[in-house]
XYZ file of C-alpha atoms in Angstrom:
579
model
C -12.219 14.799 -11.827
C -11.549 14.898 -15.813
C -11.570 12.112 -18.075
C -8.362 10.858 -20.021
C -8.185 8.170 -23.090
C -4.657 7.889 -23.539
C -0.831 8.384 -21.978
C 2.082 8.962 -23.752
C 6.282 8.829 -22.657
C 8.699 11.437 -24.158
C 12.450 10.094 -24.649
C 14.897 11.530 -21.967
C 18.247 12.155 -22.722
C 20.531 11.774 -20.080
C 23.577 13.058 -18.550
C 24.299 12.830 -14.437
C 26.204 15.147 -11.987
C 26.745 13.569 -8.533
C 27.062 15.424 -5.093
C 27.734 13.915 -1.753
C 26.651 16.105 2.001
C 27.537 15.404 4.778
C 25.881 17.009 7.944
C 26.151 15.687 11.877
C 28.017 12.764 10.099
C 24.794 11.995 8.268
C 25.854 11.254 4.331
C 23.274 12.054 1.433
C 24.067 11.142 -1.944
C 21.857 12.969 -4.722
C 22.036 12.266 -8.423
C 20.454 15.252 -10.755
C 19.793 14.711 -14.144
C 19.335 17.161 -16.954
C 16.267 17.301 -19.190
C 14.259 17.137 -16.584
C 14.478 13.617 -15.478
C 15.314 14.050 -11.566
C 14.069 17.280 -10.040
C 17.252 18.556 -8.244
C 17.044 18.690 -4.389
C 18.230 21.186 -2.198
C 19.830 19.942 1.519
C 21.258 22.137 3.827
C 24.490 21.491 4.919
C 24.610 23.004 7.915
C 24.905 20.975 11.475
C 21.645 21.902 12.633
C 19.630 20.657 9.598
C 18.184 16.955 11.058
C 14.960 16.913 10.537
C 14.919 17.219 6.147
C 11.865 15.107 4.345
C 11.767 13.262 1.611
C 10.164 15.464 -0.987
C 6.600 13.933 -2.707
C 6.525 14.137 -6.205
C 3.274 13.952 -6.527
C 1.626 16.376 -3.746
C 3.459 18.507 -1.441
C 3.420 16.380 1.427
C 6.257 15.602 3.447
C 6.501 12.681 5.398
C 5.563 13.145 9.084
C 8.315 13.360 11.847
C 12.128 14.056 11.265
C 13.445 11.049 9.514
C 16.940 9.802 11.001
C 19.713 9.754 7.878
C 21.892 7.073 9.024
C 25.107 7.555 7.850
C 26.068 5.294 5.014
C 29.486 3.677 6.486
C 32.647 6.354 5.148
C 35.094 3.411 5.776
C 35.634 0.952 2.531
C 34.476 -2.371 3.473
C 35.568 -5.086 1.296
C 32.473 -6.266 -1.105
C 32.841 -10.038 -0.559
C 32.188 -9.351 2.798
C 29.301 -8.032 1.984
C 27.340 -12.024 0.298
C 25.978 -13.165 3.596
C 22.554 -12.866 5.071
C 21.806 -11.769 7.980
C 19.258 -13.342 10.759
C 18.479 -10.333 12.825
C 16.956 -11.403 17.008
C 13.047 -10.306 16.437
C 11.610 -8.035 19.242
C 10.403 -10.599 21.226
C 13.576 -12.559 22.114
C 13.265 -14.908 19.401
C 14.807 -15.360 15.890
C 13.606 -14.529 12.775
C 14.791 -15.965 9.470
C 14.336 -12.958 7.299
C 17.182 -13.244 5.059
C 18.469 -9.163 5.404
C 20.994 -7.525 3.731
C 23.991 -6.027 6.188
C 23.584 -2.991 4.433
C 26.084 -1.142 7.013
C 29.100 -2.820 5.332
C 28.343 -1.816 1.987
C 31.170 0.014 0.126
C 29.660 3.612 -0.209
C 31.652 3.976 -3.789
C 29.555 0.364 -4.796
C 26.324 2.149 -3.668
C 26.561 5.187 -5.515
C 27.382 3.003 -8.225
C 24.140 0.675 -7.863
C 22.190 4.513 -7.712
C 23.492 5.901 -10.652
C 22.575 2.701 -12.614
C 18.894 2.755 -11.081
C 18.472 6.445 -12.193
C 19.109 5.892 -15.852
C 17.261 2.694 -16.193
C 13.746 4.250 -14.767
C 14.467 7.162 -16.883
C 14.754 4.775 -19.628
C 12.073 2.301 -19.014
C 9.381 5.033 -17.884
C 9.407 4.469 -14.102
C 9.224 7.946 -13.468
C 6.131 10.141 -12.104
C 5.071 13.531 -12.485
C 6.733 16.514 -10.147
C 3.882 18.437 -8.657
C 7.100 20.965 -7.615
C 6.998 21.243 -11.154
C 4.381 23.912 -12.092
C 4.690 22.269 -16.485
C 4.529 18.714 -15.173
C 1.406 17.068 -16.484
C 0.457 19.290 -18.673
C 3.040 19.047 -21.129
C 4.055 14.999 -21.727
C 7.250 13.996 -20.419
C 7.956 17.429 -18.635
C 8.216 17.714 -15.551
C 9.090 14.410 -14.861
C 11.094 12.597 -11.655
C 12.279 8.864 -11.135
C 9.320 7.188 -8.938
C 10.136 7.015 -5.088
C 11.897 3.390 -4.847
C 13.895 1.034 -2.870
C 16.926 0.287 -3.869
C 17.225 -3.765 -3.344
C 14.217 -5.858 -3.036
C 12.506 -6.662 0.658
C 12.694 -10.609 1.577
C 9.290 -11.642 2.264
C 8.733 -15.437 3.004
C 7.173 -17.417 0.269
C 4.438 -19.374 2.955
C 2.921 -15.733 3.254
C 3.187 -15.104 -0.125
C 1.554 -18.120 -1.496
C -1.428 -17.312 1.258
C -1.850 -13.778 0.127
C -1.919 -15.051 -3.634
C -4.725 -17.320 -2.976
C -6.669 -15.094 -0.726
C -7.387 -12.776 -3.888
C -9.482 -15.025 -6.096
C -11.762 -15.236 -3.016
C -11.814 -11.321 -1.986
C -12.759 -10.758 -5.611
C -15.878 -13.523 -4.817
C -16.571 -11.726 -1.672
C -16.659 -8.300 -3.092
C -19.093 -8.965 -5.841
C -21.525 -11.190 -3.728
C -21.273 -8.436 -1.069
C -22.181 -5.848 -3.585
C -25.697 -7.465 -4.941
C -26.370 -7.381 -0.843
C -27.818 -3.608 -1.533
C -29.424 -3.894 2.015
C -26.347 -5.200 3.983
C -24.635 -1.825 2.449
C -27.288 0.517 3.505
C -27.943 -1.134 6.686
C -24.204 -1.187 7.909
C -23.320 2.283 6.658
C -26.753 3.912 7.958
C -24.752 5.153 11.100
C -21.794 6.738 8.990
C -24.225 8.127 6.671
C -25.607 10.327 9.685
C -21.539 11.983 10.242
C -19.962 11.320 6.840
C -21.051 13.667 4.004
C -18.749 12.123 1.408
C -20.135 8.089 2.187
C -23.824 9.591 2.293
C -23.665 10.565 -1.159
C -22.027 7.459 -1.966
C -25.315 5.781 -0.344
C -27.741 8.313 -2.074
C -26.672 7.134 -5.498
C -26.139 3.667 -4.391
C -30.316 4.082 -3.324
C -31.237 5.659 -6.641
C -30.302 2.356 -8.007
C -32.002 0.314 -5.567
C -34.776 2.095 -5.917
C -34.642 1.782 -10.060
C -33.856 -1.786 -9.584
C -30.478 -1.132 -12.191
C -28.803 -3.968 -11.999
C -25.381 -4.502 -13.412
C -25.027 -7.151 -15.985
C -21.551 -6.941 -16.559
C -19.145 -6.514 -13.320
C -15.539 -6.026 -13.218
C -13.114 -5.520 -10.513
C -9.648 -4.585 -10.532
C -8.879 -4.909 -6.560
C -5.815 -5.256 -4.268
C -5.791 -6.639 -1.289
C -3.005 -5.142 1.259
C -1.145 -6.844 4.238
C 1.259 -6.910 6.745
C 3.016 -9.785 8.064
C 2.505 -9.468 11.913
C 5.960 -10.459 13.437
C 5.034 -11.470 16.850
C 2.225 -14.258 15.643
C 4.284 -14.719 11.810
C 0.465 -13.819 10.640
C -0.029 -12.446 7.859
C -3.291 -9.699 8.396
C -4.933 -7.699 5.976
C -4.976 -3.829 6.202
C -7.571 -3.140 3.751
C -9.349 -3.982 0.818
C -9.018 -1.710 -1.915
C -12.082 -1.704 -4.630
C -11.400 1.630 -5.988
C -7.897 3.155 -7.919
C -5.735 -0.050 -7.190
C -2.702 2.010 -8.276
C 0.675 0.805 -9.581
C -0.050 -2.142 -11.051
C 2.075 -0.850 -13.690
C 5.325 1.065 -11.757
C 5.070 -2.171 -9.603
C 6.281 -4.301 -12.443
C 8.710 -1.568 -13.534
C 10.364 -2.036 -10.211
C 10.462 -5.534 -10.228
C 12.598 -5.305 -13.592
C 14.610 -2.530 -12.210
C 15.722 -4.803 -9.246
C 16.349 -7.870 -11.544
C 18.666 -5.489 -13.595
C 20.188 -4.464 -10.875
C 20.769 -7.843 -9.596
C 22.028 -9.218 -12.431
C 24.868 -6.799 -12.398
C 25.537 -6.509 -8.461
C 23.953 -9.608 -7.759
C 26.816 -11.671 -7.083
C 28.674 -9.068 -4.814
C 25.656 -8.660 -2.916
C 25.082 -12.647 -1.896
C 21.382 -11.594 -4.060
C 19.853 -13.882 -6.940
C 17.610 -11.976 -9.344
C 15.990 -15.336 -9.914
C 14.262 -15.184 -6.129
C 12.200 -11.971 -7.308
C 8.733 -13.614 -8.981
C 7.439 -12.275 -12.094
C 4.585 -9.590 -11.724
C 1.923 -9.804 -14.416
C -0.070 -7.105 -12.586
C 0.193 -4.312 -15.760
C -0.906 -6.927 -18.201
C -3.759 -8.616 -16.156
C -5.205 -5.206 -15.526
C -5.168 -4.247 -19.226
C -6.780 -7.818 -20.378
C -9.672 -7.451 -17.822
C -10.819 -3.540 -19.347
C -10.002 -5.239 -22.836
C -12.399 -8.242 -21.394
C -14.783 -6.261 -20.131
C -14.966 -4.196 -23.589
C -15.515 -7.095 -25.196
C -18.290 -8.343 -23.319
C -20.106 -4.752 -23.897
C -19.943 -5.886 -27.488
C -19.807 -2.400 -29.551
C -16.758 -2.000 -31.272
C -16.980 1.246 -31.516
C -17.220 1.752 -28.193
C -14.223 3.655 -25.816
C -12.836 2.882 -22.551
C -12.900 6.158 -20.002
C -10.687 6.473 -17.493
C -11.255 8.940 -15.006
C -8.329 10.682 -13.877
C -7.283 13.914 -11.207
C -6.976 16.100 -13.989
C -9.191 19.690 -15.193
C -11.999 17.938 -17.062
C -12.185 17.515 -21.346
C -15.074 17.064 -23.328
C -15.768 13.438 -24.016
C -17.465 14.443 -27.511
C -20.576 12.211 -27.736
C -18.755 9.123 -28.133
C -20.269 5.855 -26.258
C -18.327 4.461 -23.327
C -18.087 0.651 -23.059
C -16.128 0.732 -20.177
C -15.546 3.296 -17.064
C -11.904 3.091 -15.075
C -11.911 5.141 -11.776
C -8.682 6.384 -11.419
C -10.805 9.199 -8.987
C -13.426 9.679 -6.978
C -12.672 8.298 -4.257
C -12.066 11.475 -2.272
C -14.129 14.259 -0.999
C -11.889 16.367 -3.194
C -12.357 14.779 -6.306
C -16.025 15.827 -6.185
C -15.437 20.279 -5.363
C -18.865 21.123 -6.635
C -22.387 19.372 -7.732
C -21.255 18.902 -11.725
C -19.306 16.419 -10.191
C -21.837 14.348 -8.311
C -24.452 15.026 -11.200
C -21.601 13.163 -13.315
C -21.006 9.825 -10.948
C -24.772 9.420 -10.742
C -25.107 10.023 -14.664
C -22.313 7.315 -15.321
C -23.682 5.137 -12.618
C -27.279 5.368 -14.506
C -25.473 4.227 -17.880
C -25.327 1.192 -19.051
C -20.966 1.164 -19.414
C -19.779 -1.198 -17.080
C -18.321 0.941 -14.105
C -14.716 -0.534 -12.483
C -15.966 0.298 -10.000
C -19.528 0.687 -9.553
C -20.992 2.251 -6.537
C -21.985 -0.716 -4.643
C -18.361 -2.319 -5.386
C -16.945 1.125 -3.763
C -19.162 0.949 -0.811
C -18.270 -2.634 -0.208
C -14.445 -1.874 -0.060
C -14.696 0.526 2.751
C -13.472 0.129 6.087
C -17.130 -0.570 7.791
C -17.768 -3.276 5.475
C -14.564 -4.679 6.204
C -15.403 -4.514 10.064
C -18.669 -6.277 9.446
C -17.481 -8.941 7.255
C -15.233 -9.649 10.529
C -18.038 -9.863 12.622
C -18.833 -13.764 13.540
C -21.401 -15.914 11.416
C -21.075 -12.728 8.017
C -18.902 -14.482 6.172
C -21.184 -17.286 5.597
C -23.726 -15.049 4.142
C -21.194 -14.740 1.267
C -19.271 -17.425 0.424
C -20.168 -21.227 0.631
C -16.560 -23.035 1.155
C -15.879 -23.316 4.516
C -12.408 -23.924 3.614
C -12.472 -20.312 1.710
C -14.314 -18.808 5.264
C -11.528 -19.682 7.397
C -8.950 -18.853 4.738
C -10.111 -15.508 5.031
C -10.970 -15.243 8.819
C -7.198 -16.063 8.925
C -6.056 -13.103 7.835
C -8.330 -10.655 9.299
C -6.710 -8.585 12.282
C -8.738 -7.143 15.291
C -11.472 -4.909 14.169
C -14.248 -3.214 15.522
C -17.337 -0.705 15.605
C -16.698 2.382 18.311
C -20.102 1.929 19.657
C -18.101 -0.636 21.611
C -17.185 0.304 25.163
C -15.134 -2.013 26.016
C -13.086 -2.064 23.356
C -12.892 2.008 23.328
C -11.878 1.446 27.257
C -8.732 -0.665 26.222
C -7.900 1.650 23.385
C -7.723 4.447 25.470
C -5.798 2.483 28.432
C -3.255 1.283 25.442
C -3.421 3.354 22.381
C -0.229 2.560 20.869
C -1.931 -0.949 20.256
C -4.684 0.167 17.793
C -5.544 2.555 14.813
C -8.616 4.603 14.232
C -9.622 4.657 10.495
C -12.616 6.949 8.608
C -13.675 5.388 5.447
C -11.163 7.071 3.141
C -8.300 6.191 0.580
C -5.626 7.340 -0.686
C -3.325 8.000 2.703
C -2.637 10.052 5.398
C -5.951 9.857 6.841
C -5.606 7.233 9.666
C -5.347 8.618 13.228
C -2.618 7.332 15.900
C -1.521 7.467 18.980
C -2.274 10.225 21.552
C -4.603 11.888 18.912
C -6.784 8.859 18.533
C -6.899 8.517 22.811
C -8.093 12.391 22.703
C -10.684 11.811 20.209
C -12.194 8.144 21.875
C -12.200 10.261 24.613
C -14.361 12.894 23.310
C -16.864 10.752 21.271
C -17.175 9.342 24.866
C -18.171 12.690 26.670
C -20.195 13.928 23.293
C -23.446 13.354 22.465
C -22.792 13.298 18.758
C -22.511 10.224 16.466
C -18.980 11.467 14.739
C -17.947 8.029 15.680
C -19.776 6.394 13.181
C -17.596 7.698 10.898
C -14.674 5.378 12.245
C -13.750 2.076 12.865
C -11.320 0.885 15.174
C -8.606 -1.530 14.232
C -5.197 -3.545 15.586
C -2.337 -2.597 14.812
C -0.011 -4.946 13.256
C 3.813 -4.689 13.974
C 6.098 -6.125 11.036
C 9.620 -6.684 11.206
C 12.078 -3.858 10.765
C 15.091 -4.340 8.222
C 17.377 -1.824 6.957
C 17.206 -0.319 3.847
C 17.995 1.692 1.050
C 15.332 4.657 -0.015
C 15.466 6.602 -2.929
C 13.483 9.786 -3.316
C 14.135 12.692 -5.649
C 17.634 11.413 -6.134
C 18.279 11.631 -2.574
C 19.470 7.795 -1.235
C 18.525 7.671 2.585
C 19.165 4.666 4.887
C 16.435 3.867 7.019
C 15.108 1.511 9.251
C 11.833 0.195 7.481
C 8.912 -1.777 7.177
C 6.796 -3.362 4.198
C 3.694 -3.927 3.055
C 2.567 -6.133 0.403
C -0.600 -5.966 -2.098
C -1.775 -8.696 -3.946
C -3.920 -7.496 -6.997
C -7.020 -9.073 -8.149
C -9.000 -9.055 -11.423
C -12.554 -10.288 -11.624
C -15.123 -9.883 -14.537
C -18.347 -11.215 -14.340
C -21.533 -11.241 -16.970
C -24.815 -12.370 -15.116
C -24.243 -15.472 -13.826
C -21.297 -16.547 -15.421
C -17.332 -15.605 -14.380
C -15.500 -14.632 -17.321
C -11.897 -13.619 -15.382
C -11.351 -14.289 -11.241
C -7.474 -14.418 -10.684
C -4.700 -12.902 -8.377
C -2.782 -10.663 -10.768
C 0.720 -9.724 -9.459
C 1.847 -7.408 -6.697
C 2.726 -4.337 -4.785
C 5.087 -3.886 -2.530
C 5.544 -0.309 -0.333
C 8.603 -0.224 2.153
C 8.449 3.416 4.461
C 10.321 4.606 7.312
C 9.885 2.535 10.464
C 8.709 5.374 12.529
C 5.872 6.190 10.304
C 2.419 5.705 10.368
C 1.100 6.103 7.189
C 1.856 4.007 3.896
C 0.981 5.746 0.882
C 3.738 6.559 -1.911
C 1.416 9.293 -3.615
C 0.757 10.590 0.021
C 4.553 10.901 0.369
C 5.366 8.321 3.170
C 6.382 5.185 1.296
C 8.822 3.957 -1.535
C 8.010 1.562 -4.077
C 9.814 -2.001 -3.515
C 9.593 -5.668 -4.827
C 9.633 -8.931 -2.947
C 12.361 -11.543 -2.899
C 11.321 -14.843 -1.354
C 12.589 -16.944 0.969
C 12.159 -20.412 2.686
C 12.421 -20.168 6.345
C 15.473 -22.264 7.548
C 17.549 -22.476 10.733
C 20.790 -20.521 11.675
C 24.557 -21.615 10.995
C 26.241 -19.581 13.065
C 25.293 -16.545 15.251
C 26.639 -13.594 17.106
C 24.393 -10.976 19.457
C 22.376 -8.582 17.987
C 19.125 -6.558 19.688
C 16.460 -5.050 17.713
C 15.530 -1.248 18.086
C 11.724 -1.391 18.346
C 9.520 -2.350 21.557
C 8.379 -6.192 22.367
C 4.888 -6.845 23.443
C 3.187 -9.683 25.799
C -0.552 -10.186 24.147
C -3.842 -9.776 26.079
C -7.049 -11.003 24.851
C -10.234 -9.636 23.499
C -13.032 -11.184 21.947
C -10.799 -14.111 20.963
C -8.582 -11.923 19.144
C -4.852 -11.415 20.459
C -3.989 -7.874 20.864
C -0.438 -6.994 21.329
C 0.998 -4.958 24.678
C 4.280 -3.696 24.684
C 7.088 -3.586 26.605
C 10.417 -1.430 26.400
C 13.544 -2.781 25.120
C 17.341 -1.374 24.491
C 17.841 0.431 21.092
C 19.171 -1.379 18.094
C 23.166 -2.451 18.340
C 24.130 -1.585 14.580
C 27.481 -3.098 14.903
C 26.381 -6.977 16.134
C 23.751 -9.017 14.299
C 23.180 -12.553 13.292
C 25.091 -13.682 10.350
C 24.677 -16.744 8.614
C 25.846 -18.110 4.970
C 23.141 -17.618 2.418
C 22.585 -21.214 0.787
């Protein structure tokens, strides 16, 4: 870990070449700019090449799986037919109302168009990151530099959901601060993980320092996001997790957001899209009034906000810190030796207000969030019953692996749940086959390594096409989205000085993934477009590609079982007149 104070853009000139490849009928467009701006990407173009990745431009991580490049329709199509939205049959037999673009009509002269145009305006407006492929990138400012992994058009997402997810934040931030002061409840439900997890132990043995000195926090500030997916069997929406520690892109978020709008406003009309649907996202400036907040609450003006950052370490040079931003350490490999851990405690002893502190990391990992599930806990924490249920609403099936019962089911149907150690950042979460092998062997061992887990449902969103644009490389996918709903809290002693939902995230990836992360490599960033759910005009056949599932019951939760269906028909959907 190494602390930064400051971030600076260079100005990008630009200049684009365009090249088109074509392999097993599979079409690629990639844009490279000079200077820098877009990392040029090599594709083979020979037939046997199916199984390319998207490139990460931040680690070298590919995304997991061949990833099917549709082909993006040779044949002109004419562009007015291209204003309609379409109502594709969900995979349970029913309709769903998701207004979705029929990309596959789409005039491929119109999209490379809409590409070039969203390549110069994030190299413009900053929403670029930093190529890792690029050994100058990061140390040098503005070297080095790609366009940030984005959709192309904004996902609908229906504004019920939205609302719901908006007002759940204000009361996460609530329950994250009371569960925090609940130094026991931490210990206590992490004392098993402790035992099998070396990274959460010395979490907990700084945590108990701090019991034991009786340091309590005067000033506490939270800059949270709360993620979801909108289950499309039950039209739930369920939280995924809570996450108390680097809530990232709460600024590229809003930079994509704009990006669409511009877009829109241009190809808007052609497209049967309204920039108007996409809401505002204040997420940048929230997060920069609550440090500013919490600095001024510190009262020393000369004071400096620290923000902790994935970089070689700098001297700090005696100055006081007011205000501590953890843009690290929240992985095992942000902490390679004991200077490290000597450093967390030492800021954790200080007196600057930590974002966040220990006890606000422990109470955002995935144990806490199984035990707040479990009946009768949320009333420890929050006195509104209207606020309990709220909540309760949105949880999805979770529970401990000391569970037999629940283990037997997983292993009988493993498709239907997700084993998750209490990490961040992505690409830790195991699936499938894997997860059934390892069940299966915490069964037969006598060790406690599952403490270390917790076991969850899976949720199933809808699947829409889209566009996907990574290192200048447009790919159309099949995909599914996720949206995170920031939250800022501040509190001094008894009083709250800031507790508000403050704008969004939205991450669309590749259908047949399982992980989400963009910095992992797996996910693009996207914006939401609401809609009001309404009934269909007129209709033709369509059937969706993924697998429906019947629901069996557990502990008065639903869990889904699934059933095979025929593969996606690209050429017949639903179509109905966007009004």
């Amino acid at each position: 870990m190494g602390v930064a104070y400051s971030s600076s853009c260079a100005s990008l000139s630009l200049g684009a070449t365009t090249t088109t490849t074509t392999t097993n009928n599979n079409t690629l467009i990639s844009y490279s700019l000079p200077h820098s701006i877009v990392s040029k990407s090599n594709f083979s173009s020979s037939s046997s090449s199916s199984s390319s990745s998207f490139s990460n431009p931040i680690n070298k991580t590919h995304f997991q799986n061949p990833i099917n490049k549709l082909s993006l329709a040779p044949k002109v199509v004419p562009l007015n037919s291209v204003g309609r939205v379409q109502v594709m049959e969900s995979q349970y037999g029913g309709l769903t109302n998701k207004p979705t673009l029929d990309i596959h009509g789409i005039d491929q002269d119109f999209i490379q168009k809409m590409v070039f145009d969203a390549l110069v305006w994030s190299s413009l407006h900053g929403l670029v990151v930093g190529d890792r492929n690029n050994q100058r990138s990061g140390k040098l400012p503005g070297v080095g530099m790609t366009h940030a992994p984005i959709a192309l058009l904004p996902v609908g997402f229906p504004e019920s959901h939205w609302t719901q997810a908006c007002e759940l934040a204000p009361i996460f931030n609530e329950l994250v601060d009371r569960v925090s002061l609940d130094g026991n409840f931490l210990q206590e439900s992490l004392s098993r993980t402790k035992k099998v997890d070396p990274f959460t132990s010395r979490l907990l043995d700084i945590h108990s320092k701090m019991l034991e000195t009786n340091k309590k926090e005067e000033i506490r500030l939270g800059l949270h996001r709360s993620d979801y997916m909108l289950d499309e069997q039950t039209s739930s929406l369920l939280q995924i997790e809570m996450n108390t520690i680097s809530s990232s892109f709460a600024s590229l978020s809003c930079l994509v957001g704009e990006l669409h709008r511009s877009l829109l406003n241009v190809y808007g009309e052609q497209l049967g899209l309204d920039s108007k649907r996409i809401p505002d996202n204040n997420g940048k400036s929230q997060f920069a009034e609550a440090l500013a907040k919490a600095w001024t609450e510190y009262n020393n003006p000369r004071a400096a906000v620290m923000v902790v950052v994935q970089t070689e370490e700098r001297n700090i040079g005696g100055q006081e810190i007011a205000v501590i931003y953890f843009r690290a350490g929240y992985a095992p490999t942000d902490y390679p030796s004991e200077s490290e851990w000597r450093a967390r405690l030492l800021m954790e002893q200080s007196s600057a207000v930590k974002c966040p502190s220990v006890a606000y990391h422990l109470a955002g990992t995935k144990k806490i969030q199984q035990e707040l599930a479990k009946p009768n806990v949320l009333e420890r924490y929050l006195d509104n019953k209207e606020d309990i249920a709220k909540v309760r609403k949105c949880f999805a099936g979770l529970w401990s692996l000391d569970d037999s019962d629940i283990i037997r089911k997983a292993i009988e149907k493993p498709e239907l749940f997700v084993m998750k150690p209490q990490r961040e950042g992505g690409g830790n979460n195991i699936y499938g086959d894997e997860m059934k092998e390892a069940l299966i062997r915490f069964q037969e061992g006598k060790t406690e390594e599952d403490a270390a887990y917790i076991l969850m449902q899976r949720i199933f969103p809808t699947i829409s096409p889209s566009f996907l644009l990574r290192d200048g490389i447009l790919h159309k996918e099949h995909a599914i989205s996720e949206l995170g709903i920031y939250g800022t809290y501040l509190r001094k002693n008894d009083k709250v000085i800031l507790n508000d939902s403050s704008g969004y995230l939205m991450r669309t990836k590749v259908s047949s993934s399982n992980e989400g992360g963009v910095a992992a490599g797996f996910a693009v960033l996207d914006i939401k477009q609401n809609y009001r759910k309404h009934h269909p005009r007129s209709l033709t056949p369509t059937v969706d590609h993924r697998t429906s599932r019947d629901m069996l019951s557990y502990g008065g939760k639903a869990i889904p079982k699934r059933m095979n269906l025929p593969k996606i028909d690209l050429k017949h959907r639903y179509l109905i007149n966007e009004k």
